[in-house]
Coordinates of C-alpha atoms in Angstrom, one line a residue:
X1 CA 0.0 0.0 0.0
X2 CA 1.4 3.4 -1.0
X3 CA 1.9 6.6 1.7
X4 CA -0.8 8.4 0.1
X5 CA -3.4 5.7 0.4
X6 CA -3.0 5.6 4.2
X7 CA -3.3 9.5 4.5
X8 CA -6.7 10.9 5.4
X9 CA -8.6 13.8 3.3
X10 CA -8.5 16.0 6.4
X11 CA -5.0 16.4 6.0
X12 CA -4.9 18.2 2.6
X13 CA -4.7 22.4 2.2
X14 CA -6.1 25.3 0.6
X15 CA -5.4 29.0 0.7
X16 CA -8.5 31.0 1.1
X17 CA -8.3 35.4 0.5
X18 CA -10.2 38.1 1.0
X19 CA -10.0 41.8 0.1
X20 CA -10.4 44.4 2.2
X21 CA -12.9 46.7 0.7
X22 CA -10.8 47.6 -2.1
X23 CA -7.4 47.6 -0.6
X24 CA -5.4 44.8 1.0
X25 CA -5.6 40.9 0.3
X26 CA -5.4 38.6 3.5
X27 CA -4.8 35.2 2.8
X28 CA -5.2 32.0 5.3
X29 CA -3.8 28.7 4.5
X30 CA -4.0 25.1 5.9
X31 CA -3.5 21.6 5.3
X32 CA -0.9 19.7 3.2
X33 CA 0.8 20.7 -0.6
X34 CA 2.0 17.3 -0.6
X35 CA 0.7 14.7 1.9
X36 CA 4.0 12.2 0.8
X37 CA 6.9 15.0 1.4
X38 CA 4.5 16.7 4.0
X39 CA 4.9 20.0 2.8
X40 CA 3.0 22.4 4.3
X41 CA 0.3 24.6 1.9
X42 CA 1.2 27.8 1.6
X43 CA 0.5 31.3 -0.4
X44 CA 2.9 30.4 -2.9
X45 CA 1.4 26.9 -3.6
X46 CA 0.0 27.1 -7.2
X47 CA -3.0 24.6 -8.2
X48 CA -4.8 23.9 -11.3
X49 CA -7.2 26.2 -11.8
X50 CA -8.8 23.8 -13.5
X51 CA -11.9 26.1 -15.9
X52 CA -10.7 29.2 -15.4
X53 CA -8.5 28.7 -17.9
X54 CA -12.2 28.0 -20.0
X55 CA -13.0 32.1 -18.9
X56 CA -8.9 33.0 -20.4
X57 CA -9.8 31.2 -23.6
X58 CA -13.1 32.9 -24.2
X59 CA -11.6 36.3 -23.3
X60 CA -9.3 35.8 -25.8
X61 CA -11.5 34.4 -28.5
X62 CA -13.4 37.4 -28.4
X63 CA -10.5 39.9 -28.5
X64 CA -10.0 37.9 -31.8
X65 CA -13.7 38.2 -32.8
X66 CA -15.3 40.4 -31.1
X67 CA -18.9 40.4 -32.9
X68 CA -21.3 37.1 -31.8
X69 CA -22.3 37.2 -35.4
X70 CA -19.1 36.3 -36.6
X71 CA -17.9 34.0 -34.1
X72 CA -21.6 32.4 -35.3
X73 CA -20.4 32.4 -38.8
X74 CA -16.8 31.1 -38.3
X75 CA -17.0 27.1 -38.9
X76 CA -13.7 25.1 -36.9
X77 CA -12.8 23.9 -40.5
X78 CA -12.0 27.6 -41.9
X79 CA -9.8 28.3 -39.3
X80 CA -8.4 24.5 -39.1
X81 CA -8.2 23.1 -42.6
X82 CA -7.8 19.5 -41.3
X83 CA -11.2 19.4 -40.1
X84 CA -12.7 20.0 -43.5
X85 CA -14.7 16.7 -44.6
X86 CA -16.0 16.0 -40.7
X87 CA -18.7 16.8 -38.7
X88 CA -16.6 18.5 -36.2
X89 CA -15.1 21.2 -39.1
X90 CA -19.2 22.6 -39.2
X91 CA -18.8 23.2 -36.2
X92 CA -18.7 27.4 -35.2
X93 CA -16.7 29.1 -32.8
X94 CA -19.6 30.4 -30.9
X95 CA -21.2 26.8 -30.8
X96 CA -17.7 25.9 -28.9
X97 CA -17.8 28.6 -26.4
X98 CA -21.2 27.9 -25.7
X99 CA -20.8 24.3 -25.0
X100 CA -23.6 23.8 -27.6
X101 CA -21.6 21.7 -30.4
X102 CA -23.0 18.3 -29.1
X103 CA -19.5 17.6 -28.3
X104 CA -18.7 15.0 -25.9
X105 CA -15.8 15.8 -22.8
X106 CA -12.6 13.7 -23.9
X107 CA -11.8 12.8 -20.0
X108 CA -15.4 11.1 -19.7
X109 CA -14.7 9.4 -22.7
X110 CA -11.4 8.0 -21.8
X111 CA -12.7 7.0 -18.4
X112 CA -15.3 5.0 -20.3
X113 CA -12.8 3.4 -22.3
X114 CA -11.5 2.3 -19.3
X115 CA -8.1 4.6 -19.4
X116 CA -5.4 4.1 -17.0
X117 CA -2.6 6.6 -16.4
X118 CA -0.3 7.5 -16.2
X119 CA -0.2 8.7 -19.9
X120 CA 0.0 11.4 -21.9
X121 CA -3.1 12.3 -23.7
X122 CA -2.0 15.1 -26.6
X123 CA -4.5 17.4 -28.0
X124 CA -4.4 15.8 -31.3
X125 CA -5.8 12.4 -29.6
X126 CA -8.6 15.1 -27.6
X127 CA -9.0 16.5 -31.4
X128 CA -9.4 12.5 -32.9
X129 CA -11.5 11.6 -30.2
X130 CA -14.0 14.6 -31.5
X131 CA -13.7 13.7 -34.9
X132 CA -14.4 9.8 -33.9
X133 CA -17.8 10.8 -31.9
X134 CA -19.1 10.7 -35.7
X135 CA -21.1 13.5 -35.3
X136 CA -23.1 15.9 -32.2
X137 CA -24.6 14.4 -29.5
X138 CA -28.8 13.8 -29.2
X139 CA -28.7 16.9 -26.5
X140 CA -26.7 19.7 -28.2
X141 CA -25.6 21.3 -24.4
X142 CA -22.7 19.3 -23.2
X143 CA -20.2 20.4 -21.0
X144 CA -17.2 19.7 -22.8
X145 CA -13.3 20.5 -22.0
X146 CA -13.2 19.3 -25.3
X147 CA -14.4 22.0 -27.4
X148 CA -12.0 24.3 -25.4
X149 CA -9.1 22.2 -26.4
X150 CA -10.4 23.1 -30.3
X151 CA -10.3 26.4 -29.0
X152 CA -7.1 26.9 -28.0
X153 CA -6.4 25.3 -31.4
X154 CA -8.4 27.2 -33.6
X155 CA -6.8 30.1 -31.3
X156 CA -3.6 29.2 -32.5
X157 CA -3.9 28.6 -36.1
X158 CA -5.6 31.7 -36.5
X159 CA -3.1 34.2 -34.7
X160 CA 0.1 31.6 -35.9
X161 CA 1.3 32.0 -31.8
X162 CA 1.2 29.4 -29.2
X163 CA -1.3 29.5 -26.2
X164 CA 1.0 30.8 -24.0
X165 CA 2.4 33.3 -26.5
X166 CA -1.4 34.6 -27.1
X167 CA -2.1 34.8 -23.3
X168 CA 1.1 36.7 -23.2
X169 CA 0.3 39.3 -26.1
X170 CA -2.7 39.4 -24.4
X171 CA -1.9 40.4 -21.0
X172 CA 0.9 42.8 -21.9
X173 CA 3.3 40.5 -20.7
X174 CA 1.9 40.0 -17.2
X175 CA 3.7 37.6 -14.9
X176 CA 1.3 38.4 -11.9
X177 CA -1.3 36.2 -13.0
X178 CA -0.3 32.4 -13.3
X179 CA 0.6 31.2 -16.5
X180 CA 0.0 28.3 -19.0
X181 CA 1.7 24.9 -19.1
X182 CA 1.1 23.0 -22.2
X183 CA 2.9 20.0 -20.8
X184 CA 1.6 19.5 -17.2
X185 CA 4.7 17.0 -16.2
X186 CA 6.6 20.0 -16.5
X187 CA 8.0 20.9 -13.0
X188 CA 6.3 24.6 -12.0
X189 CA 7.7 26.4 -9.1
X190 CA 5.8 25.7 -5.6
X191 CA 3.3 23.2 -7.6
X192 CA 0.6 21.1 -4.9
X193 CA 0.3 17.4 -6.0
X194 CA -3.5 16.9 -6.4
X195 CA -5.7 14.3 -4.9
X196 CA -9.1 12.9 -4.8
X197 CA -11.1 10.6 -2.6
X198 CA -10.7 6.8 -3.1
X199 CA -13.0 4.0 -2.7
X200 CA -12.0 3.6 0.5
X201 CA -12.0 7.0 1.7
X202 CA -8.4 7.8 2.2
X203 CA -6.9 10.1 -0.4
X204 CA -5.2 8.8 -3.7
X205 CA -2.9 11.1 -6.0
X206 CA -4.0 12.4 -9.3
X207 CA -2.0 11.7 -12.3
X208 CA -4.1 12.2 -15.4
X209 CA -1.8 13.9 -17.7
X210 CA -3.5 16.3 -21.1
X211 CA -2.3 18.7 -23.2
X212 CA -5.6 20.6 -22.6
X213 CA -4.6 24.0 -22.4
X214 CA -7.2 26.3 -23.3
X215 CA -9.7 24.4 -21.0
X216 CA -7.3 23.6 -17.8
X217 CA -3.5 23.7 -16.8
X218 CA -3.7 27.0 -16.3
X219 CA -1.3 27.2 -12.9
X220 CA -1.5 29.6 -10.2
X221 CA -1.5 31.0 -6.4
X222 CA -4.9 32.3 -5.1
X223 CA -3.7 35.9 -5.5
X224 CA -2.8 34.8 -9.1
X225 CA -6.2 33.8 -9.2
X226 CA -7.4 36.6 -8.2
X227 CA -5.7 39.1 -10.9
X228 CA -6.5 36.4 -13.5
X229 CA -10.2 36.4 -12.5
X230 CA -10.1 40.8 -12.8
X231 CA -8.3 40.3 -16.6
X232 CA -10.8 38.3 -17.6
X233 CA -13.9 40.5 -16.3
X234 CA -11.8 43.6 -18.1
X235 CA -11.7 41.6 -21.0
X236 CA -15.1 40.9 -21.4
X237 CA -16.6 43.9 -20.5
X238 CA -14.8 45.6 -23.7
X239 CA -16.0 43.2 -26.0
X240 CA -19.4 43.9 -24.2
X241 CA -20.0 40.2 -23.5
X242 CA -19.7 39.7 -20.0
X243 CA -23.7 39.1 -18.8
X244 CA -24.2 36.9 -21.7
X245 CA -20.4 34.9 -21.5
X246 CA -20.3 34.2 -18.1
X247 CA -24.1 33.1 -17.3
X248 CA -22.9 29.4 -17.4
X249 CA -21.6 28.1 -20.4
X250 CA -18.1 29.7 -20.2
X251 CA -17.4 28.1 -16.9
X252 CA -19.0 30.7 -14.3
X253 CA -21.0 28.9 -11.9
X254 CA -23.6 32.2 -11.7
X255 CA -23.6 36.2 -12.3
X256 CA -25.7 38.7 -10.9
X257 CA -25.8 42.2 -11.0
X258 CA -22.3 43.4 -11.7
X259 CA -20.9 40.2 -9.8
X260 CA -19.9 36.4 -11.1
X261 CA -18.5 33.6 -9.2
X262 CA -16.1 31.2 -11.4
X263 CA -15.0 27.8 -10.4
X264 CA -13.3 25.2 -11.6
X265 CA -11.8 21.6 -11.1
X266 CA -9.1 19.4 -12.6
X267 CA -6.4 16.9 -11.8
X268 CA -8.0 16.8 -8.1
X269 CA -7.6 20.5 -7.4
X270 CA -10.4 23.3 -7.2
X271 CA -10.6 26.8 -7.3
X272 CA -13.2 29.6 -7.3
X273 CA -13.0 33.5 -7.3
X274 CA -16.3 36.2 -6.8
X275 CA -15.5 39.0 -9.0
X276 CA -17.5 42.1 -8.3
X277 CA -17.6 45.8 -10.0
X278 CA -14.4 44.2 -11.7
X279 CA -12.7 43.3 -8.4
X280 CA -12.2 40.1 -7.1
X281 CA -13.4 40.3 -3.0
X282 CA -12.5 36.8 -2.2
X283 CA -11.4 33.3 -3.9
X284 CA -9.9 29.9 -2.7
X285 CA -7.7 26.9 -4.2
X286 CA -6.9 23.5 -2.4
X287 CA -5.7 20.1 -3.9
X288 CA -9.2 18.6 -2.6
X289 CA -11.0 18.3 -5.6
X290 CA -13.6 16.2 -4.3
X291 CA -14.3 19.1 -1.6
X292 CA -14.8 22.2 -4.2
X293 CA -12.9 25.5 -3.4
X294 CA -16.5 26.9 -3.7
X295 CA -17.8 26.2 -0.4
X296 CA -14.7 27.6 1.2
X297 CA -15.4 31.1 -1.2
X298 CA -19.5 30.8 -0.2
X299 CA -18.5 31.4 3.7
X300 CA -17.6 34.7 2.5
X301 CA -20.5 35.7 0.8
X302 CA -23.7 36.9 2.2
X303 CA -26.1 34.7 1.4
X304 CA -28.7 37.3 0.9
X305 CA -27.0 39.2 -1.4
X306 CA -25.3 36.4 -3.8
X307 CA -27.2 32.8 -3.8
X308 CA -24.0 30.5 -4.3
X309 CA -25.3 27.7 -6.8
X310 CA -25.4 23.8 -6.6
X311 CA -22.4 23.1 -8.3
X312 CA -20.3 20.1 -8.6
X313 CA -18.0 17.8 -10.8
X314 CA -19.2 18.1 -14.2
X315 CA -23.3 18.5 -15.3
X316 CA -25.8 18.4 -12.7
X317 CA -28.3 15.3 -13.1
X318 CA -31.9 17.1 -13.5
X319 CA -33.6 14.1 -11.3
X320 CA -32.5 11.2 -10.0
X321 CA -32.5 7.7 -12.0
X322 CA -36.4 6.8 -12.5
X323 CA -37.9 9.4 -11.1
X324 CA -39.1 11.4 -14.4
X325 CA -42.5 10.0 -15.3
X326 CA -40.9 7.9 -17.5
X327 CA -40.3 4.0 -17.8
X328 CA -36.9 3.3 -16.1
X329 CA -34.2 1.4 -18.2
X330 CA -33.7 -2.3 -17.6
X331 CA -31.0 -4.0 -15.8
X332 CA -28.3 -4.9 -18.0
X333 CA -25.3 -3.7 -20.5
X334 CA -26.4 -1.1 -22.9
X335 CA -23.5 0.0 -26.0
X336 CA -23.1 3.5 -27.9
X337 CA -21.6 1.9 -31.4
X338 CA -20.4 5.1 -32.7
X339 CA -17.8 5.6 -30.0
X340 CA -17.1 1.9 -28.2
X341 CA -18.7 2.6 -25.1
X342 CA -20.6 0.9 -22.4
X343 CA -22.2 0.9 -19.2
X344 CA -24.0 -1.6 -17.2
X345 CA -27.4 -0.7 -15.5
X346 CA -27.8 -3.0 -12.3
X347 CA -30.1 -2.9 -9.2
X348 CA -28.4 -3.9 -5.2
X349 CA -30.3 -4.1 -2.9
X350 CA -33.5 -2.1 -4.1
X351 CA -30.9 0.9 -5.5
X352 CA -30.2 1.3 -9.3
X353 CA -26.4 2.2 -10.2
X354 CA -24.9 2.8 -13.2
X355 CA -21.5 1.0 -13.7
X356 CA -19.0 3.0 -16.9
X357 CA -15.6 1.9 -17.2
X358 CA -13.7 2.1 -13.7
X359 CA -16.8 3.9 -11.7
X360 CA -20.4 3.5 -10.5
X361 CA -22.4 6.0 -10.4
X362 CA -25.4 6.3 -8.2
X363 CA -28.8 7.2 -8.8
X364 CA -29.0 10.7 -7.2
X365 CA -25.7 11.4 -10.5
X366 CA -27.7 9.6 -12.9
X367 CA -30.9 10.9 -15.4
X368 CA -31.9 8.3 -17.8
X369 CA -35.1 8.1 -20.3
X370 CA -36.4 4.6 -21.3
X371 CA -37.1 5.2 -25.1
X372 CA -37.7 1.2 -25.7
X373 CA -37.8 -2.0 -24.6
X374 CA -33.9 -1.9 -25.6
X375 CA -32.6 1.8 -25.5
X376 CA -32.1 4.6 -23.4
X377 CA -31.2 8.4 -23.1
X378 CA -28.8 8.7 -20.2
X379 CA -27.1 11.5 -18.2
X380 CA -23.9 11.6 -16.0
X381 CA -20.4 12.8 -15.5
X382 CA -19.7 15.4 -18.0
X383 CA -21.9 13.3 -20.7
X384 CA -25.6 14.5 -21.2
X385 CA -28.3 12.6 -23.6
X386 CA -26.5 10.1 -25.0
X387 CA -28.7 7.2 -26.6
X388 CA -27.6 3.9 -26.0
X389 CA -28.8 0.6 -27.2
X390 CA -29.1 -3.1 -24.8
X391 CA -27.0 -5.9 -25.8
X392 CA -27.2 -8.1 -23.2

């Protein structure tokens, strides 16, 4: 048995700040960076920021093309020639952003394949992986680090710089705000391992390794997350797009007035930031992705004044499993041709759970539609309406 599997949950950190009306940040931190080395978590202790880096790429999409109408009009293969012929190429920019392409998450899809790291996933596998789901989904609205990968992409070919060479022209140059890391084995100075809950309830490290930048690996502090959460709100407020980017689909958990509240979660670390009148008042990070950086950022916030969402690890189930007037699915193993996948419907003891590559799901994570005697639309992870068909 390894160190980390005999280290309890309790023991890993976060750094939580808050600004004083509009002056000085305090910061408080706790826990572990690294429960094997025991290193202490600290204000220097970059995480993942996990979709942030969703809110960078959109703010820099629309510096590119500022107008809806165009980024409406702008099909992936114009921009990306190698797309031409498939389904993916008629895809638009805005459609992308939006998280309305139909496209399937690539993580969800690898866990369903039954992935084991460590490996190296490169952003042309992410890319064949799109072009291999044959065409959108049945439910156009899925939440899809995917599409941001093509993004980043599209970002790329268009401007002929890198990711990191965009965010750079972008931000003047800024080093005060994190920074990309195409290659996440990479070391990065003061980096906190990640870690999420195992079966047994003891922490277990993180090691799934993407070129995904663009949708995550974007590393920094909490004051880095801070400064990177103000960029983007500048950034979107002169391309006049801020109420209609952030309401959700660009990877803001919710907005009101002139405030919005962004979160995200990758490689089993979390982060959220409240941004209001363009300043952020308070934001966490911890390497607990299983315990979201958003409750530690909804302490701070007056309930009465900002309603902090229900927000989790990917696309909230809209009911539980059987419980939407409709027929529920039979037991057994049901197949999605198109993309070699399959998950196992079973009842124990009187509770239905859904079994998809190396995890089951409950029914409180799962909505599912009985369309027939033999298929099914079903809902969970990161995956939404996707028919499959029994085989057994």
């Amino acid at each position: 048995m390894s160190l980390h599997s005999q280290l309890s949950q309790d023991q890993l950190g976060n750094a939580v700040a808050r600004r004083q009306g509009d002056g000085d940040i305090a910061i408080s931190v706790a826990g572990l960076a690294s429960l094997e080395n025991d290193v202490r978590f600290s204000e220097s202790s970059r995480v993942n920021l996990g979709s942030l880096a969703k809110l960078a790429t959109g703010a820099m999409i629309c510096r590119l093309w500022p107008e809806r109408l165009e980024r409406s009009s702008i099909a992936l293969h114009s921009v990306i020639p190698s797309l031409r012929g498939s389904w993916l190429g008629e895809c638009t920019i805005e459609m992308l952003l939006e998280h309305r392409a139909g496209l399937f998450d690539y993580r969800t899809l690898l866990e369903l394949r039954d992935y084991i790291g460590p490996l190296y996933v490169t952003r042309r596998e992410i890319a064949m992986l799109a072009v291999a789901q044959g065409g959108p989904a049945v439910d156009l609205d899925q939440y899809s680090n995917t599409g941001y990968v093509l993004l980043r992409m599209a970002l790329e070919a268009a401007t002929g710089m890198s990711i990191e060479q965009c965010w750079r022209e972008a931000t003047g140059g800024r080093e005060d705000i994190g920074f990309w890391v195409t290659n996440p084995e990479l070391p990065i100075a003061s980096r906190a391992w990640g870690y999420r809950q195992s079966v047994s309830g003891f922490a277990r490290l993180w090691s799934l390794a993407a070129d995904d930048a663009g949708a995550s690996n974007y590393w920094g502090t909490v004051a880095e997350a801070m400064r990177l959460a103000e960029f983007i709100d500048a950034a979107y407020r002169c391309c006049g797009v801020l109420r209609d980017n952030l309401s959700g689909p660009y990877g803001a958990a919710a907005v009101r007035s002139d405030g919005w509240l962004a979160t995200g979660a990758d490689g089993g670390f979390s982060a959220a930031v409240f941004v209001d009148n363009g300043r952020s008042r308070c934001a966490a990070v911890t390497n607990r992705c299983d315990t979201s950086a958003i409750d530690l950022v909804a302490s701070y916030i007056d309930g009465d004044e900002f309603q902090i969402p229900a927000y989790g690890d990917g696309i909230q189930p809209s009911s539980a499993l059987g419980r939407l007037g409709h027929a529920a699915p039979a037991d057994g193993i049901y197949h999605h041709d198109g993309l070699r996948l399959s998950v196992e419907m079973v009842t124990v003891d009187g509770h239905r759970r859904l079994r998809a590559g190396r995890r089951v799901y409950d029914e409180s994570e799962v909505w599912a539609v009985a369309e027939g005697s033999n298929s099914m639309r079903l809902s969970f992870g990161h995956l939404r309406g996707v028919r499959l068909v029994r085989v057994a």
